[in-house]
Short mmCIF file of C-alpha atoms and ligand atoms in Angstrom, two decimals:
data_model
loop_
_atom_site.label_atom_id
_atom_site.label_comp_id
_atom_site.label_asym_id
_atom_site.label_seq_id
_atom_site.Cartn_x
_atom_site.Cartn_y
_atom_site.Cartn_z
CA UNK A 21 21.78 13.87 -6.01
CA UNK A 22 23.85 10.71 -5.86
CA UNK A 23 22.18 9.66 -2.63
CA UNK A 24 19.61 8.04 -4.91
CA UNK A 25 22.28 6.82 -7.33
CA UNK A 26 25.10 5.75 -5.03
CA UNK A 27 26.90 3.82 -7.79
CA UNK A 28 27.41 7.14 -9.59
CA UNK A 29 29.41 8.55 -6.66
CA UNK A 30 33.20 8.42 -6.61
CA UNK A 31 33.06 5.52 -4.17
CA UNK A 32 30.45 3.74 -6.29
CA UNK A 33 32.48 4.10 -9.47
CA UNK A 34 35.48 2.57 -7.81
CA UNK A 35 33.32 -0.35 -6.68
CA UNK A 36 32.33 -0.90 -10.32
CA UNK A 37 35.99 -0.62 -11.40
CA UNK A 38 37.09 -3.07 -8.74
CA UNK A 39 34.36 -5.68 -9.26
CA UNK A 40 34.78 -5.60 -13.05
CA UNK A 41 38.58 -5.66 -12.66
CA UNK A 42 38.34 -8.72 -10.40
CA UNK A 43 36.12 -10.55 -12.90
CA UNK A 44 38.56 -9.69 -15.69
CA UNK A 45 41.42 -11.03 -13.59
CA UNK A 46 39.49 -14.25 -12.88
CA UNK A 47 38.86 -14.61 -16.60
CA UNK A 48 42.56 -14.11 -17.30
CA UNK A 49 43.48 -16.86 -14.83
CA UNK A 50 41.20 -19.33 -16.69
CA UNK A 51 42.45 -18.05 -20.04
CA UNK A 52 46.05 -18.57 -18.98
CA UNK A 53 45.26 -22.05 -17.70
CA UNK A 54 43.90 -22.89 -21.15
CA UNK A 55 46.90 -21.40 -22.91
CA UNK A 56 49.39 -23.28 -20.80
CA UNK A 57 47.96 -26.59 -22.09
CA UNK A 58 49.89 -25.70 -25.25
CA UNK A 59 53.05 -26.75 -23.45
CA UNK A 60 51.47 -30.22 -23.18
CA UNK A 61 51.22 -30.42 -26.96
CA UNK A 62 48.81 -29.53 -29.71
CA UNK A 63 46.20 -32.26 -29.05
CA UNK A 64 45.39 -31.24 -25.51
CA UNK A 65 45.10 -27.56 -26.44
CA UNK A 66 42.99 -28.22 -29.53
CA UNK A 67 40.57 -30.50 -27.69
CA UNK A 68 40.32 -28.00 -24.83
CA UNK A 69 39.31 -25.31 -27.33
CA UNK A 70 37.00 -27.75 -29.08
CA UNK A 71 35.18 -28.57 -25.83
CA UNK A 72 34.88 -24.91 -25.03
CA UNK A 73 33.25 -24.21 -28.38
CA UNK A 74 31.01 -27.23 -27.83
CA UNK A 75 29.37 -25.41 -24.93
CA UNK A 76 27.45 -23.43 -27.56
CA UNK A 77 24.89 -21.03 -26.08
CA UNK A 78 26.49 -21.30 -22.64
CA UNK A 79 29.71 -19.93 -24.10
CA UNK A 80 27.88 -17.10 -25.85
CA UNK A 81 26.25 -16.05 -22.60
CA UNK A 82 29.63 -16.11 -20.87
CA UNK A 83 31.17 -14.09 -23.69
CA UNK A 84 28.39 -11.51 -23.60
CA UNK A 85 28.77 -11.24 -19.82
CA UNK A 86 32.49 -10.75 -20.16
CA UNK A 87 31.99 -8.06 -22.78
CA UNK A 88 29.53 -6.24 -20.52
CA UNK A 89 31.94 -6.40 -17.58
CA UNK A 90 34.73 -5.16 -19.82
CA UNK A 91 32.64 -2.21 -20.99
CA UNK A 92 31.74 -1.29 -17.40
CA UNK A 93 35.43 -1.29 -16.55
CA UNK A 94 36.41 0.83 -19.55
CA UNK A 95 33.60 3.37 -19.12
CA UNK A 96 34.33 3.84 -15.42
CA UNK A 97 38.04 4.15 -16.24
CA UNK A 98 37.40 7.09 -18.54
CA UNK A 99 35.07 8.64 -15.94
CA UNK A 100 37.72 8.42 -13.23
CA UNK A 101 40.24 10.06 -15.54
CA UNK A 102 37.76 12.79 -16.48
CA UNK A 103 37.09 13.50 -12.78
CA UNK A 104 40.81 13.73 -12.17
CA UNK A 105 41.31 16.20 -15.04
CA UNK A 106 38.43 18.33 -13.80
CA UNK A 107 39.70 18.34 -10.20
CA UNK A 108 43.07 19.90 -11.03
CA UNK A 109 43.06 22.27 -13.97
CA UNK A 110 46.17 24.21 -12.85
CA UNK A 111 49.07 21.79 -12.82
CA UNK A 112 52.03 21.89 -10.45
CA UNK A 113 55.34 23.10 -11.85
CA UNK A 114 57.13 20.46 -9.76
CA UNK A 115 55.76 17.18 -8.41
CA UNK A 116 57.53 14.62 -6.28
CA UNK A 117 56.49 11.65 -4.16
CA UNK A 118 57.20 11.73 -0.45
CA UNK A 119 57.95 7.98 -0.50
CA UNK A 120 57.29 5.95 2.63
CA UNK A 121 53.72 4.63 2.54
CA UNK A 122 53.14 6.11 -0.92
CA UNK A 123 52.16 3.60 -3.60
CA UNK A 124 52.75 5.99 -6.49
CA UNK A 125 54.64 3.93 -9.05
CA UNK A 126 55.10 3.90 -12.81
CA UNK A 127 52.32 1.28 -12.74
CA UNK A 128 49.86 3.36 -10.69
CA UNK A 129 50.46 6.48 -12.76
CA UNK A 130 50.03 4.72 -16.11
CA UNK A 131 46.82 2.73 -15.44
CA UNK A 132 44.91 4.59 -18.13
CA UNK A 133 47.73 4.22 -20.67
CA UNK A 134 48.27 0.51 -20.05
CA UNK A 135 44.46 0.22 -20.10
CA UNK A 136 44.15 1.95 -23.48
CA UNK A 137 46.84 -0.32 -24.96
CA UNK A 138 44.84 -3.32 -23.70
CA UNK A 139 41.68 -1.77 -25.15
CA UNK A 140 43.36 -1.58 -28.58
CA UNK A 141 45.04 -4.96 -28.23
CA UNK A 142 42.05 -7.08 -27.21
CA UNK A 143 39.92 -6.65 -30.39
CA UNK A 144 43.01 -7.24 -32.54
CA UNK A 145 43.81 -10.33 -30.49
CA UNK A 146 40.28 -11.73 -30.84
CA UNK A 147 40.27 -11.07 -34.57
CA UNK A 148 43.64 -12.74 -34.94
CA UNK A 149 42.91 -15.96 -33.05
CA UNK A 150 39.16 -16.39 -32.65
CA UNK A 151 38.47 -15.41 -36.26
CA UNK A 152 41.89 -16.38 -37.60
CA UNK A 153 42.22 -12.97 -39.29
CA UNK A 154 39.12 -13.69 -41.41
CA UNK A 155 40.59 -16.86 -42.97
CA UNK A 156 39.09 -20.33 -42.46
CA UNK A 157 40.77 -22.16 -39.57
CA UNK A 158 43.16 -25.01 -40.42
CA UNK A 159 41.67 -28.37 -39.45
CA UNK A 160 43.16 -31.33 -37.63
CA UNK A 161 42.02 -34.65 -36.18
CA UNK A 162 42.40 -35.61 -32.52
CA UNK A 163 41.42 -39.14 -31.55
CA UNK A 164 39.17 -39.44 -34.59
CA UNK A 165 37.35 -36.12 -34.06
CA UNK A 166 37.80 -33.39 -36.60
CA UNK A 167 38.44 -29.97 -35.05
CA UNK A 168 40.06 -26.57 -35.62
CA UNK A 169 43.84 -26.65 -35.41
CA UNK A 170 44.16 -23.54 -33.26
CA UNK A 171 47.57 -24.67 -32.11
CA UNK A 172 48.85 -24.40 -35.68
CA UNK A 173 47.40 -20.89 -36.02
CA UNK A 174 49.09 -19.78 -32.82
CA UNK A 175 52.40 -21.34 -33.78
CA UNK A 176 52.26 -19.70 -37.17
CA UNK A 177 51.37 -16.28 -35.80
CA UNK A 178 54.22 -16.28 -33.30
CA UNK A 179 56.77 -17.36 -35.88
CA UNK A 180 56.60 -13.72 -36.94
CA UNK A 181 58.97 -11.76 -34.67
CA UNK A 182 56.85 -8.58 -34.84
CA UNK A 183 53.79 -10.46 -33.58
CA UNK A 184 55.69 -12.46 -30.97
CA UNK A 185 57.55 -9.51 -29.46
CA UNK A 186 54.54 -7.20 -29.83
CA UNK A 187 52.50 -9.66 -27.78
CA UNK A 188 55.22 -9.99 -25.20
CA UNK A 189 55.40 -6.20 -24.85
CA UNK A 190 51.64 -5.87 -24.35
CA UNK A 191 51.74 -8.64 -21.76
CA UNK A 192 54.42 -6.70 -19.89
CA UNK A 193 52.04 -3.72 -19.83
CA UNK A 194 49.25 -6.01 -18.60
CA UNK A 195 51.60 -6.97 -15.78
CA UNK A 196 51.99 -3.30 -14.89
CA UNK A 197 48.21 -2.81 -14.95
CA UNK A 198 47.80 -5.70 -12.53
CA UNK A 199 50.73 -4.68 -10.33
CA UNK A 200 48.67 -1.72 -9.15
CA UNK A 201 45.26 -3.16 -10.05
CA UNK A 202 45.26 -6.30 -7.91
CA UNK A 203 45.87 -4.45 -4.66
CA UNK A 204 43.84 -1.46 -5.75
CA UNK A 205 40.71 -3.51 -6.42
CA UNK A 206 40.69 -4.86 -2.86
CA UNK A 207 41.32 -1.40 -1.43
CA UNK A 208 38.47 -0.02 -3.56
CA UNK A 209 36.12 -2.59 -2.06
CA UNK A 210 37.30 -1.76 1.45
CA UNK A 211 38.40 -5.38 1.73
CA UNK A 212 41.61 -4.39 3.43
CA UNK A 213 42.63 -4.75 7.03
CA UNK A 214 45.55 -2.60 8.17
CA UNK A 215 47.60 -5.64 9.06
CA UNK A 216 47.36 -7.39 5.70
CA UNK A 217 47.61 -4.35 3.44
CA UNK A 218 51.41 -4.61 2.90
CA UNK A 219 51.07 -8.37 2.39
CA UNK A 220 48.34 -7.94 -0.22
CA UNK A 221 50.43 -5.33 -2.03
CA UNK A 222 53.26 -7.85 -2.27
CA UNK A 223 50.87 -10.64 -3.30
CA UNK A 224 49.65 -8.26 -6.03
CA UNK A 225 53.18 -7.99 -7.36
CA UNK A 226 53.64 -11.75 -7.42
CA UNK A 227 50.21 -12.23 -9.01
CA UNK A 228 51.02 -9.70 -11.75
CA UNK A 229 54.39 -11.33 -12.32
CA UNK A 230 52.95 -14.84 -12.61
CA UNK A 231 49.92 -13.93 -14.71
CA UNK A 232 51.65 -11.58 -17.13
CA UNK A 233 54.72 -13.81 -17.09
CA UNK A 234 52.61 -16.81 -18.04
CA UNK A 235 51.10 -14.99 -21.01
CA UNK A 236 54.46 -13.53 -21.94
CA UNK A 237 56.45 -16.77 -22.26
CA UNK A 238 54.10 -18.33 -24.84
CA UNK A 239 54.81 -16.02 -27.78
CA UNK A 240 58.51 -16.09 -26.97
CA UNK A 241 58.45 -19.89 -26.67
CA UNK A 242 56.82 -20.26 -30.07
CA UNK A 243 59.13 -17.73 -31.67
CA UNK A 244 62.37 -19.18 -30.36
CA UNK A 245 61.43 -22.82 -30.95
CA UNK A 246 60.54 -22.04 -34.56
CA UNK A 247 63.58 -19.99 -35.58
CA UNK A 248 64.88 -21.47 -38.80
CA UNK A 249 61.50 -22.97 -39.69
CA UNK A 250 61.45 -25.95 -37.26
CA UNK A 251 58.01 -26.33 -35.68
CA UNK B 4 72.32 29.61 4.93
CA UNK B 5 71.37 31.05 1.56
CA UNK B 6 68.49 30.08 -0.70
CA UNK B 7 66.84 30.96 -3.98
CA UNK B 8 63.06 30.76 -3.72
CA UNK B 9 60.97 30.27 -6.85
CA UNK B 10 57.75 31.66 -5.45
CA UNK B 11 54.26 31.42 -6.92
CA UNK B 12 52.75 34.91 -7.03
CA UNK B 13 49.09 35.44 -7.94
CA UNK B 14 47.23 38.67 -7.27
CA UNK B 15 43.77 37.21 -6.98
CA UNK B 16 41.41 34.28 -7.64
CA UNK B 17 40.90 34.63 -11.38
CA UNK B 18 44.15 36.43 -12.19
CA UNK B 19 46.80 34.18 -13.78
CA UNK B 20 49.85 33.75 -11.56
CA UNK B 21 53.52 33.11 -12.26
CA UNK B 22 56.79 32.32 -10.52
CA UNK B 23 58.99 35.11 -9.15
CA UNK B 24 62.54 34.39 -8.00
CA UNK B 25 63.80 35.73 -4.67
CA UNK B 26 67.17 35.23 -2.97
CA UNK B 27 67.44 35.17 0.79
CA UNK B 28 70.58 35.23 2.90
CA UNK B 29 71.32 34.81 6.63
CA UNK B 30 68.84 31.97 7.11
CA UNK B 31 69.49 29.93 10.26
CA UNK B 32 69.18 26.15 9.97
CA UNK B 33 66.81 26.02 12.96
CA UNK B 34 64.40 28.53 11.41
CA UNK B 35 61.05 27.12 10.36
CA UNK B 36 60.04 27.43 6.73
CA UNK B 37 57.49 30.08 7.71
CA UNK B 38 60.05 32.10 9.68
CA UNK B 39 62.21 32.08 6.58
CA UNK B 40 59.22 33.42 4.62
CA UNK B 41 58.60 36.04 7.33
CA UNK B 42 62.18 37.28 6.94
CA UNK B 43 61.83 37.29 3.18
CA UNK B 44 58.61 39.29 3.49
CA UNK B 45 60.40 41.86 5.68
CA UNK B 46 62.91 42.35 2.88
CA UNK B 47 60.16 42.54 0.28
CA UNK B 48 58.25 45.12 2.34
CA UNK B 49 61.53 47.04 2.84
CA UNK B 50 61.78 47.34 -0.93
CA UNK B 51 58.25 48.75 -0.97
CA UNK B 52 56.80 45.68 -2.72
CA UNK B 53 53.77 43.56 -1.89
CA UNK B 54 54.64 40.76 0.60
CA UNK B 55 53.89 37.12 -0.19
CA UNK B 56 50.53 36.01 1.22
CA UNK B 57 50.53 32.63 3.01
CA UNK B 58 48.42 31.01 5.72
CA UNK B 59 49.48 30.12 9.25
CA UNK B 60 48.16 30.28 12.77
CA UNK B 61 49.44 28.06 15.58
CA UNK B 62 52.88 27.43 14.08
CA UNK B 63 53.17 24.28 16.15
CA UNK B 64 51.54 21.71 13.88
CA UNK B 65 48.09 21.50 15.43
CA UNK B 66 45.75 23.94 13.72
CA UNK B 67 46.03 22.91 10.07
CA UNK B 68 46.20 26.44 8.69
CA UNK B 69 49.62 26.29 7.06
CA UNK B 70 50.22 24.38 3.88
CA UNK B 71 52.54 24.94 0.95
CA UNK B 72 53.75 22.70 -1.81
CA UNK B 73 57.53 22.81 -1.47
CA UNK B 74 59.62 21.24 -4.24
CA UNK B 75 56.53 19.36 -5.43
CA UNK B 76 55.66 17.92 -2.01
CA UNK B 77 52.81 19.05 0.23
CA UNK B 78 54.36 20.44 3.46
CA UNK B 79 57.83 19.87 1.98
CA UNK B 80 60.21 16.93 1.97
CA UNK B 81 59.87 15.79 5.59
CA UNK B 82 57.18 13.20 6.35
CA UNK B 83 54.75 13.60 9.27
CA UNK B 84 55.48 17.32 9.42
CA UNK B 85 53.54 20.51 8.76
CA UNK B 86 55.03 23.44 6.85
CA UNK B 87 55.27 25.45 10.09
CA UNK B 88 57.31 22.70 11.72
CA UNK B 89 59.62 22.18 8.77
CA UNK B 90 63.12 23.48 9.52
CA UNK B 91 65.48 24.99 6.99
CA UNK B 92 68.15 22.41 7.88
CA UNK B 93 66.13 19.97 5.74
CA UNK B 94 67.47 21.83 2.68
CA UNK B 95 71.05 21.96 1.47
CA UNK B 96 72.68 25.40 1.66
CA UNK B 97 72.30 27.30 -1.60
CA UNK B 98 69.33 25.22 -2.75
CA UNK B 99 66.70 26.48 -5.19
CA UNK B 100 63.31 25.88 -3.55
CA UNK B 101 60.04 25.96 -5.51
CA UNK B 102 57.02 27.09 -3.51
CA UNK B 103 53.49 26.66 -4.86
CA UNK B 104 49.99 26.79 -3.37
CA UNK B 105 47.86 23.65 -2.91
CA UNK B 106 46.45 23.14 -6.39
CA UNK B 107 42.94 21.74 -6.74
CA UNK B 108 39.67 22.90 -8.26
CA UNK B 109 38.13 22.38 -4.81
CA UNK B 110 40.73 24.71 -3.24
CA UNK B 111 40.64 27.92 -5.32
CA UNK B 112 43.60 30.26 -4.84
CA UNK B 113 42.67 33.46 -3.02
CA UNK B 114 46.06 35.14 -3.26
CA UNK B 115 49.65 33.93 -3.78
CA UNK B 116 49.89 30.82 -1.58
CA UNK B 117 46.56 31.18 0.23
CA UNK B 118 43.77 28.86 -0.87
CA UNK B 119 40.12 28.61 0.13
CA UNK B 120 39.58 25.31 1.97
CA UNK B 121 35.91 26.03 2.71
CA UNK B 122 35.05 22.82 0.83
CA UNK B 123 36.30 20.86 3.87
CA UNK B 124 33.95 22.79 6.16
CA UNK B 125 31.05 21.95 3.87
CA UNK B 126 31.98 18.25 3.90
CA UNK B 127 31.95 18.31 7.72
CA UNK B 128 28.67 20.23 7.72
CA UNK B 129 27.14 17.51 5.55
CA UNK B 130 27.46 14.90 8.28
CA UNK B 131 30.68 15.03 10.27
CA UNK B 132 28.94 15.43 13.60
CA UNK B 133 26.76 13.60 16.12
CA UNK B 134 23.39 15.33 16.45
CA UNK B 135 21.61 12.83 18.68
CA UNK B 136 21.81 13.61 22.36
CA UNK B 137 24.62 11.54 23.80
CA UNK B 138 24.08 12.87 27.31
CA UNK B 139 26.65 14.48 29.54
CA UNK B 140 30.20 13.15 29.79
CA UNK B 141 29.79 9.49 30.79
CA UNK B 142 31.64 7.78 33.63
CA UNK B 143 35.10 6.62 32.73
CA UNK B 144 34.24 3.05 31.83
CA UNK B 145 30.47 3.30 31.36
CA UNK B 146 30.79 2.70 27.62
CA UNK B 147 33.35 -0.03 27.13
CA UNK B 148 35.51 0.54 24.06
CA UNK B 149 38.43 -1.69 23.29
CA UNK B 150 41.90 -0.18 23.26
CA UNK B 151 42.28 -1.17 19.61
CA UNK B 152 39.13 0.68 18.50
CA UNK B 153 39.92 3.70 20.68
CA UNK B 154 43.38 3.93 19.08
CA UNK B 155 41.96 3.72 15.55
CA UNK B 156 39.38 6.41 16.26
CA UNK B 157 42.04 8.61 17.82
CA UNK B 158 44.38 8.13 14.86
CA UNK B 159 41.61 9.23 12.50
CA UNK B 160 40.72 12.14 14.78
CA UNK B 161 44.32 13.38 14.52
CA UNK B 162 43.35 14.95 11.17
CA UNK B 163 43.89 18.71 11.35
CA UNK B 164 42.11 19.35 8.05
CA UNK B 165 45.09 21.04 6.39
CA UNK B 166 44.29 19.68 2.92
CA UNK B 167 47.74 18.21 2.21
CA UNK B 168 46.00 14.98 1.13
CA UNK B 169 44.18 16.83 -1.66
CA UNK B 170 47.31 18.76 -2.60
CA UNK B 171 49.46 15.62 -2.82
CA UNK B 172 46.90 13.39 -4.55
CA UNK B 173 47.61 12.96 -8.27
CA UNK B 174 43.81 13.10 -8.70
CA UNK B 175 43.18 15.94 -6.21
CA UNK B 176 40.90 13.62 -4.25
CA UNK B 177 39.64 14.51 -0.78
CA UNK B 178 39.14 10.87 0.18
CA UNK B 179 41.66 10.78 3.03
CA UNK B 180 40.17 13.82 4.77
CA UNK B 181 36.57 12.68 4.32
CA UNK B 182 37.37 9.12 5.37
CA UNK B 183 39.19 10.25 8.52
CA UNK B 184 36.18 12.34 9.53
CA UNK B 185 33.79 9.47 8.77
CA UNK B 186 36.02 6.96 10.58
CA UNK B 187 36.52 8.84 13.83
CA UNK B 188 32.76 8.76 14.37
CA UNK B 189 31.90 5.42 12.76
CA UNK B 190 34.31 3.62 15.07
CA UNK B 191 32.71 4.83 18.28
CA UNK B 192 29.29 3.96 19.70
CA UNK B 193 28.17 7.61 19.82
CA UNK B 194 28.61 7.81 16.07
CA UNK B 195 26.68 4.66 15.21
CA UNK B 196 23.18 6.14 15.19
CA UNK B 197 23.88 8.32 12.14
CA UNK B 198 26.58 6.32 10.41
CA UNK B 199 24.62 5.52 7.25
CA UNK B 200 23.43 9.00 6.42
CA UNK B 201 26.81 10.37 7.44
CA UNK B 202 28.69 8.19 4.96
CA UNK B 203 26.23 8.93 2.14
CA UNK B 204 26.04 12.67 2.72
CA UNK B 205 29.71 13.33 3.31
CA UNK B 206 30.72 11.41 0.18
CA UNK B 207 28.03 13.21 -1.78
CA UNK B 208 29.32 16.59 -0.59
CA UNK B 209 32.91 15.58 -1.34
CA UNK B 210 31.87 14.79 -4.93
CA UNK B 211 29.96 18.05 -5.23
CA UNK B 212 33.06 20.04 -4.31
CA UNK B 213 34.75 18.77 -7.50
CA UNK B 214 37.48 16.69 -5.90
CA UNK B 215 38.80 13.78 -7.97
CA UNK B 216 38.25 10.08 -7.44
CA UNK B 217 40.66 7.94 -5.46
CA UNK B 218 43.00 5.72 -7.50
CA UNK B 219 44.65 4.27 -4.39
CA UNK B 220 48.01 5.94 -5.00
CA UNK B 221 48.42 6.42 -1.21
CA UNK B 222 50.44 9.61 -1.77
CA UNK B 223 48.01 11.31 0.67
CA UNK B 224 49.19 9.10 3.52
CA UNK B 225 52.80 10.00 2.74
CA UNK B 226 51.98 13.72 2.70
CA UNK B 227 49.72 13.74 5.77
CA UNK B 228 51.42 15.59 8.64
CA UNK B 229 49.56 13.27 11.01
CA UNK B 230 50.34 10.10 8.99
CA UNK B 231 46.68 9.21 8.70
CA UNK B 232 46.39 5.81 7.04
CA UNK B 233 44.50 5.02 3.84
CA UNK B 234 42.92 2.19 5.83
CA UNK B 235 40.44 4.94 6.69
CA UNK B 236 39.60 5.20 2.98
CA UNK B 237 38.91 1.45 2.94
CA UNK B 238 36.66 1.97 5.97
CA UNK B 239 34.84 4.87 4.29
CA UNK B 240 34.09 2.60 1.33
CA UNK B 241 32.78 -0.13 3.62
CA UNK B 242 30.62 2.40 5.45
CA UNK B 243 29.33 3.72 2.14
CA UNK B 244 28.55 0.28 0.73
CA UNK B 245 26.70 -0.71 3.90
CA UNK B 246 24.70 2.51 3.67
CA UNK B 247 23.87 1.91 -0.01
CA UNK B 248 21.74 -1.11 0.81
C1 HEM C 18 41.99 -7.71 -19.23
C2 HEM C 18 41.95 -6.57 -18.97
C3 HEM C 18 41.95 -5.80 -17.67
C4 HEM C 18 42.10 -6.21 -16.37
C5 HEM C 18 42.30 -7.61 -15.84
C6 HEM C 18 42.03 -5.02 -15.55
C7 HEM C 18 42.12 -5.02 -14.18
C8 HEM C 18 42.06 -3.90 -13.41
C9 HEM C 18 42.00 -3.88 -11.97
C10 HEM C 18 41.95 -5.11 -11.07
C11 HEM C 18 41.98 -2.59 -11.57
C12 HEM C 18 41.91 -2.04 -10.15
C13 HEM C 18 40.53 -1.53 -9.87
C14 HEM C 18 40.49 -0.54 -8.76
O1 HEM C 18 41.34 0.34 -8.67
O2 HEM C 18 39.57 -0.62 -7.96
C15 HEM C 18 42.04 -1.77 -12.75
C16 HEM C 18 42.07 -0.40 -12.74
C17 HEM C 18 42.06 0.37 -13.89
N1 HEM C 18 41.87 -0.08 -15.18
FE1 HEM C 18 41.85 -1.99 -15.76
N2 HEM C 18 41.85 -3.93 -16.35
C18 HEM C 18 41.78 -4.37 -17.65
C19 HEM C 18 41.55 -3.61 -18.77
C20 HEM C 18 41.45 -2.24 -18.78
C21 HEM C 18 41.16 -1.46 -19.95
C22 HEM C 18 40.88 -1.99 -21.34
C23 HEM C 18 41.18 -0.17 -19.57
C24 HEM C 18 40.90 0.93 -20.55
C25 HEM C 18 40.87 2.10 -20.49
C26 HEM C 18 41.49 -0.12 -18.15
C27 HEM C 18 41.67 1.01 -17.37
C28 HEM C 18 41.88 1.02 -16.02
C29 HEM C 18 42.12 2.21 -15.24
C30 HEM C 18 42.22 3.64 -15.76
C31 HEM C 18 42.23 1.79 -13.91
C32 HEM C 18 42.52 2.67 -12.69
C33 HEM C 18 41.29 3.26 -12.12
C34 HEM C 18 41.63 4.32 -11.13
O3 HEM C 18 42.52 5.13 -11.38
O4 HEM C 18 41.02 4.37 -10.09
N3 HEM C 18 41.64 -1.41 -17.70
N4 HEM C 18 42.07 -2.60 -13.86
S1 FES C 19 50.30 26.86 11.43
FE1 FES C 19 49.05 25.54 12.63
S2 FES C 19 49.59 23.62 11.78
FE2 FES C 19 51.01 24.91 10.79
#
């Protein structure tokens, strides 16, 4: 059966989850790096985005690749959850963790829920910023070059408390996804030696904190610096 | 000591079960959980009712026959302990204790607390053996194996196949069991000849038995009476990936 299709096995599916998850995390690191240029002012961020768009076909290929990786991750996620549902149809009346080496946490138990929130969030996020909600982008000039003023769009969006705090909340959930996901992806690939497993679990926590924290401060920064209309 | 037991009763495989409450008095703290159940069964039989069916054999933590989910934990609250070795002093006097069978599609209930763990036998039969002739028992140091490797193989071989890993897993995955059986052979030279087909076939059989996938919750390691590490699951995945090529 799956001897001919090893990627369809439980182990194979987790390899797909892990590899796609790692690529998504790498993408998020680059994405965050770009976002943080906003703290260095609007010009740097706008020209960074401008250069990125200037890559043209190269960018489209990267975007298509990212979409494919994302879809692999999402499809395998729903398969894993379906397998889990099928494997225990009669539920326990009482469940409790035995603690100790157990890594059952709110994060590990809610992977599919934090995942689904991300699945709903990401298209909305792309629509909001990449397509500016369907409106033409505001335009600015940096060192004599005319370009989209994405900084202004971001600042405007996060002046709205619902948007700013909504974003911050989703980024917190992303942090939870990565709190279990970072370590889990390495374990899924068997890239774990007994001695470093506790270390990697801790590194996973710090990674989740830094990455989600980095994304989380931006909307709050823009909201709080613009209270009362000051940009 | 005195306890109230919320006991899962189920007459047969396809018959829906439910909880029945029993009270038991005169329990000694040094009694094992199974001795407490024996006493309770005596009382139940005395009343002319059907006793509670549960599995056990050695009652000293080595055979892997016993296994109950006690207060939501496979083999009860104590770590590195089988149900037969669990003592009643682990529970506060007067406690209400919920007792359920191992619940998994791959472990169908036969009666009350007894489940069919034949799926584990079929996983072993799929590849958990060495079929090439390894000769008679070799001289003590004829095959050099480092202490470190010998210890790892031994730790994996400590698995008694009780199924607590499946019972405790939020996904009802059999990964810890299967990985321990793959590891104990993959680590040693005698197991190398068949390591690829072993990894492929045992994982395939595990999937066929309708166990869930592994989400790396590590609850299995916490529930395992032999404290078998999920590092074995990492090894199983490495073995499988090597065999895929
Ligand atoms: C930017 C977005 C995302 C990143 C960086 C990410 C990252 C990860 C990583 C690294 C893992 C661990 C993989 C493993 O256990 O081997 C993981 C697991 C998981 N992800 Fe995502 N993910 C993202 C989006 C999503 C989305 C949209 C879903 C939608 C349903 C999702 C659902 C899941 C689930 C259910 C798991 C756990 C799989 C299991 O239980 O074994 N993720 N994710
Ligand atoms: S009865 Fe043998 S391990 Fe418990």
